[in-house]
mmCIF file of C-alpha atoms in Angstrom:
data_model
loop_
_atom_site.group_PDB
_atom_site.id
_atom_site.type_symbol
_atom_site.label_atom_id
_atom_site.label_comp_id
_atom_site.label_asym_id
_atom_site.label_seq_id
_atom_site.Cartn_x
_atom_site.Cartn_y
_atom_site.Cartn_z
ATOM 1 C CA MET A 1 11.692 -6.477 6.421
ATOM 2 C CA THR A 2 8.332 -4.495 5.229
ATOM 3 C CA GLY A 3 6.845 -5.048 1.876
ATOM 4 C CA SER A 4 6.160 -1.910 0.981
ATOM 5 C CA ASN A 5 9.522 -1.252 -0.378
ATOM 6 C CA ALA A 6 10.495 -2.410 -3.836
ATOM 7 C CA GLU A 7 14.381 -2.123 -2.831
ATOM 8 C CA ARG A 8 14.523 -4.322 0.161
ATOM 9 C CA LYS A 9 17.887 -5.692 1.741
ATOM 10 C CA GLY A 10 16.567 -8.921 3.162
ATOM 11 C CA LEU A 11 14.785 -9.858 -0.227
ATOM 12 C CA ASP A 12 17.429 -8.848 -2.184
ATOM 13 C CA GLU A 13 20.261 -11.171 -0.161
ATOM 14 C CA ALA A 14 17.680 -13.926 -0.176
ATOM 15 C CA LEU A 15 17.200 -13.813 -4.045
ATOM 16 C CA ALA A 16 20.952 -13.638 -4.547
ATOM 17 C CA TYR A 17 21.235 -16.834 -2.135
ATOM 18 C CA ILE A 18 18.899 -18.923 -3.808
ATOM 19 C CA ARG A 19 20.007 -21.125 -6.638
ATOM 20 C CA PRO A 20 18.469 -23.014 -9.499
ATOM 21 C CA GLY A 21 15.993 -25.966 -8.483
ATOM 22 C CA ASP A 22 15.571 -24.209 -5.130
ATOM 23 C CA ILE A 23 11.911 -23.148 -3.683
ATOM 24 C CA PHE A 24 11.710 -19.549 -2.489
ATOM 25 C CA VAL A 25 9.252 -19.789 0.772
ATOM 26 C CA VAL A 26 7.631 -16.643 1.761
ATOM 27 C CA TRP A 27 5.176 -16.540 4.916
ATOM 28 C CA LYS A 28 2.505 -14.679 3.118
ATOM 29 C CA LEU A 29 2.504 -13.152 -0.338
ATOM 30 C CA ASP A 30 2.415 -9.655 0.659
ATOM 31 C CA ARG A 31 5.964 -9.982 2.323
ATOM 32 C CA ALA A 32 7.228 -10.626 -1.265
ATOM 33 C CA GLY A 33 5.816 -7.395 -2.540
ATOM 34 C CA ARG A 34 2.775 -5.418 -2.033
ATOM 35 C CA SER A 35 2.013 -4.592 -5.878
ATOM 36 C CA LEU A 36 0.981 -6.911 -8.172
ATOM 37 C CA PRO A 37 3.496 -5.900 -11.096
ATOM 38 C CA HIS A 38 6.305 -6.494 -8.381
ATOM 39 C CA LEU A 39 5.109 -9.932 -7.643
ATOM 40 C CA ILE A 40 4.633 -10.978 -11.319
ATOM 41 C CA GLU A 41 8.110 -9.558 -12.121
ATOM 42 C CA LEU A 42 9.450 -11.742 -9.054
ATOM 43 C CA LEU A 43 7.731 -14.822 -9.928
ATOM 44 C CA LYS A 44 9.053 -14.155 -13.998
ATOM 45 C CA SER A 45 12.528 -13.739 -12.716
ATOM 46 C CA LEU A 46 12.722 -16.717 -10.228
ATOM 47 C CA ASN A 47 11.084 -18.857 -13.221
ATOM 48 C CA GLU A 48 13.584 -17.961 -15.323
ATOM 49 C CA ARG A 49 16.429 -19.250 -12.895
ATOM 50 C CA THR A 50 14.178 -22.726 -12.668
ATOM 51 C CA ILE A 51 13.294 -21.115 -8.859
ATOM 52 C CA GLY A 52 9.886 -22.448 -7.441
ATOM 53 C CA PHE A 53 7.715 -20.324 -5.375
ATOM 54 C CA MET A 54 5.967 -21.105 -2.395
ATOM 55 C CA SER A 55 3.744 -18.889 -0.185
ATOM 56 C CA LEU A 56 2.740 -20.727 3.331
ATOM 57 C CA THR A 57 -0.424 -18.706 4.406
ATOM 58 C CA GLU A 58 -2.128 -18.641 0.800
ATOM 59 C CA GLN A 59 -0.634 -21.958 0.488
ATOM 60 C CA ILE A 60 0.353 -21.353 -3.004
ATOM 61 C CA ASP A 61 3.181 -23.487 -4.650
ATOM 62 C CA THR A 62 4.005 -21.925 -8.370
ATOM 63 C CA THR A 63 6.131 -25.142 -8.565
ATOM 64 C CA THR A 64 2.524 -27.120 -9.508
ATOM 65 C CA PRO A 65 0.470 -26.211 -12.504
ATOM 66 C CA GLY A 66 -2.446 -25.391 -10.015
ATOM 67 C CA GLY A 67 -0.344 -23.070 -7.906
ATOM 68 C CA LYS A 68 0.469 -21.072 -11.192
ATOM 69 C CA LEU A 69 -3.134 -20.989 -12.041
ATOM 70 C CA ILE A 70 -4.040 -19.909 -8.591
ATOM 71 C CA PHE A 71 -1.422 -17.127 -8.353
ATOM 72 C CA HIS A 72 -2.508 -15.754 -12.217
ATOM 73 C CA MET A 73 -6.280 -15.700 -10.801
ATOM 74 C CA MET A 74 -5.489 -13.774 -7.677
ATOM 75 C CA GLY A 75 -3.450 -11.483 -9.721
ATOM 76 C CA ALA A 76 -6.330 -11.051 -12.191
ATOM 77 C CA LEU A 77 -8.723 -10.459 -9.212
ATOM 78 C CA ALA A 78 -6.496 -7.844 -7.828
ATOM 79 C CA GLU A 79 -5.730 -6.202 -11.051
ATOM 80 C CA PHE A 80 -9.736 -6.277 -11.524
ATOM 81 C CA GLU A 81 -10.460 -4.739 -7.979
ATOM 82 C CA ARG A 82 -7.897 -1.729 -9.074
ATOM 83 C CA ASP A 83 -9.869 -0.735 -12.014
ATOM 84 C CA LEU A 84 -13.089 -0.888 -9.967
ATOM 85 C CA ILE A 85 -11.623 1.475 -7.520
ATOM 86 C CA ARG A 86 -10.575 3.644 -10.097
ATOM 87 C CA GLU A 87 -13.649 3.844 -11.933
ATOM 88 C CA ARG A 88 -15.565 4.556 -8.574
ATOM 89 C CA THR A 89 -13.091 7.480 -7.708
ATOM 90 C CA ASN A 90 -12.947 9.063 -11.116
ATOM 91 C CA ALA A 91 -16.836 8.891 -11.038
ATOM 92 C CA GLY A 92 -17.049 10.663 -7.447
ATOM 93 C CA LEU A 93 -14.641 13.145 -9.052
ATOM 94 C CA ALA A 94 -16.758 13.734 -11.931
ATOM 95 C CA ALA A 95 -19.902 14.008 -9.739
ATOM 96 C CA ALA A 96 -18.254 16.366 -7.325
ATOM 97 C CA ARG A 97 -17.501 18.802 -10.442
ATOM 98 C CA ALA A 98 -20.909 18.604 -11.723
ATOM 99 C CA ARG A 99 -21.926 19.781 -8.241
ATOM 100 C CA GLY A 100 -19.825 22.749 -8.354
ATOM 101 C CA ARG A 101 -16.855 21.455 -6.211
ATOM 102 C CA ARG A 102 -13.493 21.897 -7.211
ATOM 103 C CA GLY A 103 -10.092 19.839 -6.002
ATOM 104 C CA GLY A 104 -7.107 21.143 -5.455
ATOM 105 C CA ARG A 105 -5.454 23.536 -3.467
ATOM 106 C CA PRO A 106 -7.549 26.566 -1.872
ATOM 107 C CA ARG A 107 -7.013 29.845 -3.637
ATOM 108 C CA LYS A 108 -4.481 32.223 -1.634
ATOM 109 C CA LEU A 109 -6.686 35.510 -2.647
ATOM 110 C CA LYS A 110 -10.293 34.470 -1.762
ATOM 111 C CA THR A 111 -11.886 37.905 -2.470
ATOM 112 C CA SER A 112 -12.146 39.454 -5.437
ATOM 113 C CA GLY A 113 -11.204 42.839 -4.000
ATOM 114 C CA LYS A 114 -7.704 41.579 -2.746
ATOM 115 C CA VAL A 115 -7.362 40.046 -6.592
ATOM 116 C CA ALA A 116 -8.007 43.627 -8.144
ATOM 117 C CA LEU A 117 -5.825 44.959 -5.338
ATOM 118 C CA ALA A 118 -2.833 42.443 -6.726
ATOM 119 C CA ARG A 119 -3.213 43.645 -10.174
ATOM 120 C CA GLN A 120 -3.493 47.303 -9.633
ATOM 121 C CA MET A 121 -0.243 47.403 -7.664
ATOM 122 C CA PHE A 122 1.226 45.195 -10.492
ATOM 123 C CA ALA A 123 -0.139 47.376 -13.002
ATOM 124 C CA ASP A 124 1.258 50.907 -11.156
ATOM 125 C CA GLN A 125 4.737 49.764 -11.283
ATOM 126 C CA SER A 126 5.361 51.862 -8.156
ATOM 127 C CA HIS A 127 5.900 48.873 -5.968
ATOM 128 C CA SER A 128 8.240 46.451 -6.434
ATOM 129 C CA ILE A 129 7.324 42.705 -6.653
ATOM 130 C CA PRO A 130 8.535 41.292 -3.080
ATOM 131 C CA GLU A 131 6.717 44.324 -1.862
ATOM 132 C CA ILE A 132 3.427 43.308 -3.270
ATOM 133 C CA CYS A 133 3.808 39.593 -2.622
ATOM 134 C CA ALA A 134 4.739 40.666 1.391
ATOM 135 C CA ALA A 135 1.535 43.074 1.614
ATOM 136 C CA LEU A 136 -0.782 40.681 0.437
ATOM 137 C CA GLY A 137 1.073 37.446 1.794
ATOM 138 C CA ILE A 138 1.246 35.561 -1.445
ATOM 139 C CA SER A 139 4.506 34.225 -3.462
ATOM 140 C CA ARG A 140 6.171 35.599 -6.602
ATOM 141 C CA ALA A 141 4.654 32.440 -8.821
ATOM 142 C CA THR A 142 0.928 33.184 -7.350
ATOM 143 C CA LEU A 143 1.157 36.844 -8.135
ATOM 144 C CA TYR A 144 2.063 36.576 -11.777
ATOM 145 C CA ARG A 145 -0.579 33.875 -12.041
ATOM 146 C CA TYR A 146 -3.312 36.171 -10.828
ATOM 147 C CA VAL A 147 -2.000 38.884 -13.293
ATOM 148 C CA LYS A 148 -1.925 35.949 -15.995
ATOM 149 C CA GLU A 149 -5.543 35.502 -15.297
ATOM 150 C CA VAL A 150 -6.329 39.023 -16.564
ATOM 151 C CA LYS A 151 -4.763 38.658 -19.512
ATOM 152 C CA SER A 152 -6.143 35.785 -20.758
ATOM 153 C CA THR A 153 -9.535 36.954 -20.244
ATOM 154 C CA GLU A 154 -8.770 40.118 -22.200
#
């Protein structure tokens, strides 16, 4: 089974089958779970049931003190790496904002003329909301957002 899902039938069946004193063996650490919190929760659950954990590829055996140490060191390094990636991503987004770049979906009405037309048609009240939206190719929510922008700047 893939390790990307937190709920996996094969893993659930294996965990239901093992008994206290057994050792839960996986081929590779990522087979038990993709995320560190899920792996730590799994190991805590196994430990509470007095079940050992062993990963053959990484040669981690949590039934020994050294194996527990290695597992927690790898977990701490993975968490550190995630924090570094988050910091780099946030720094990159801040630098892009400083250069004038905006994230998110592009605006539907790109020219100020179309925005003014939408506001004028809305203010005129001779056109229905569905007619305005169909003419400009926008949704009702988008129309109201453009109208609201005018009211907030006044």
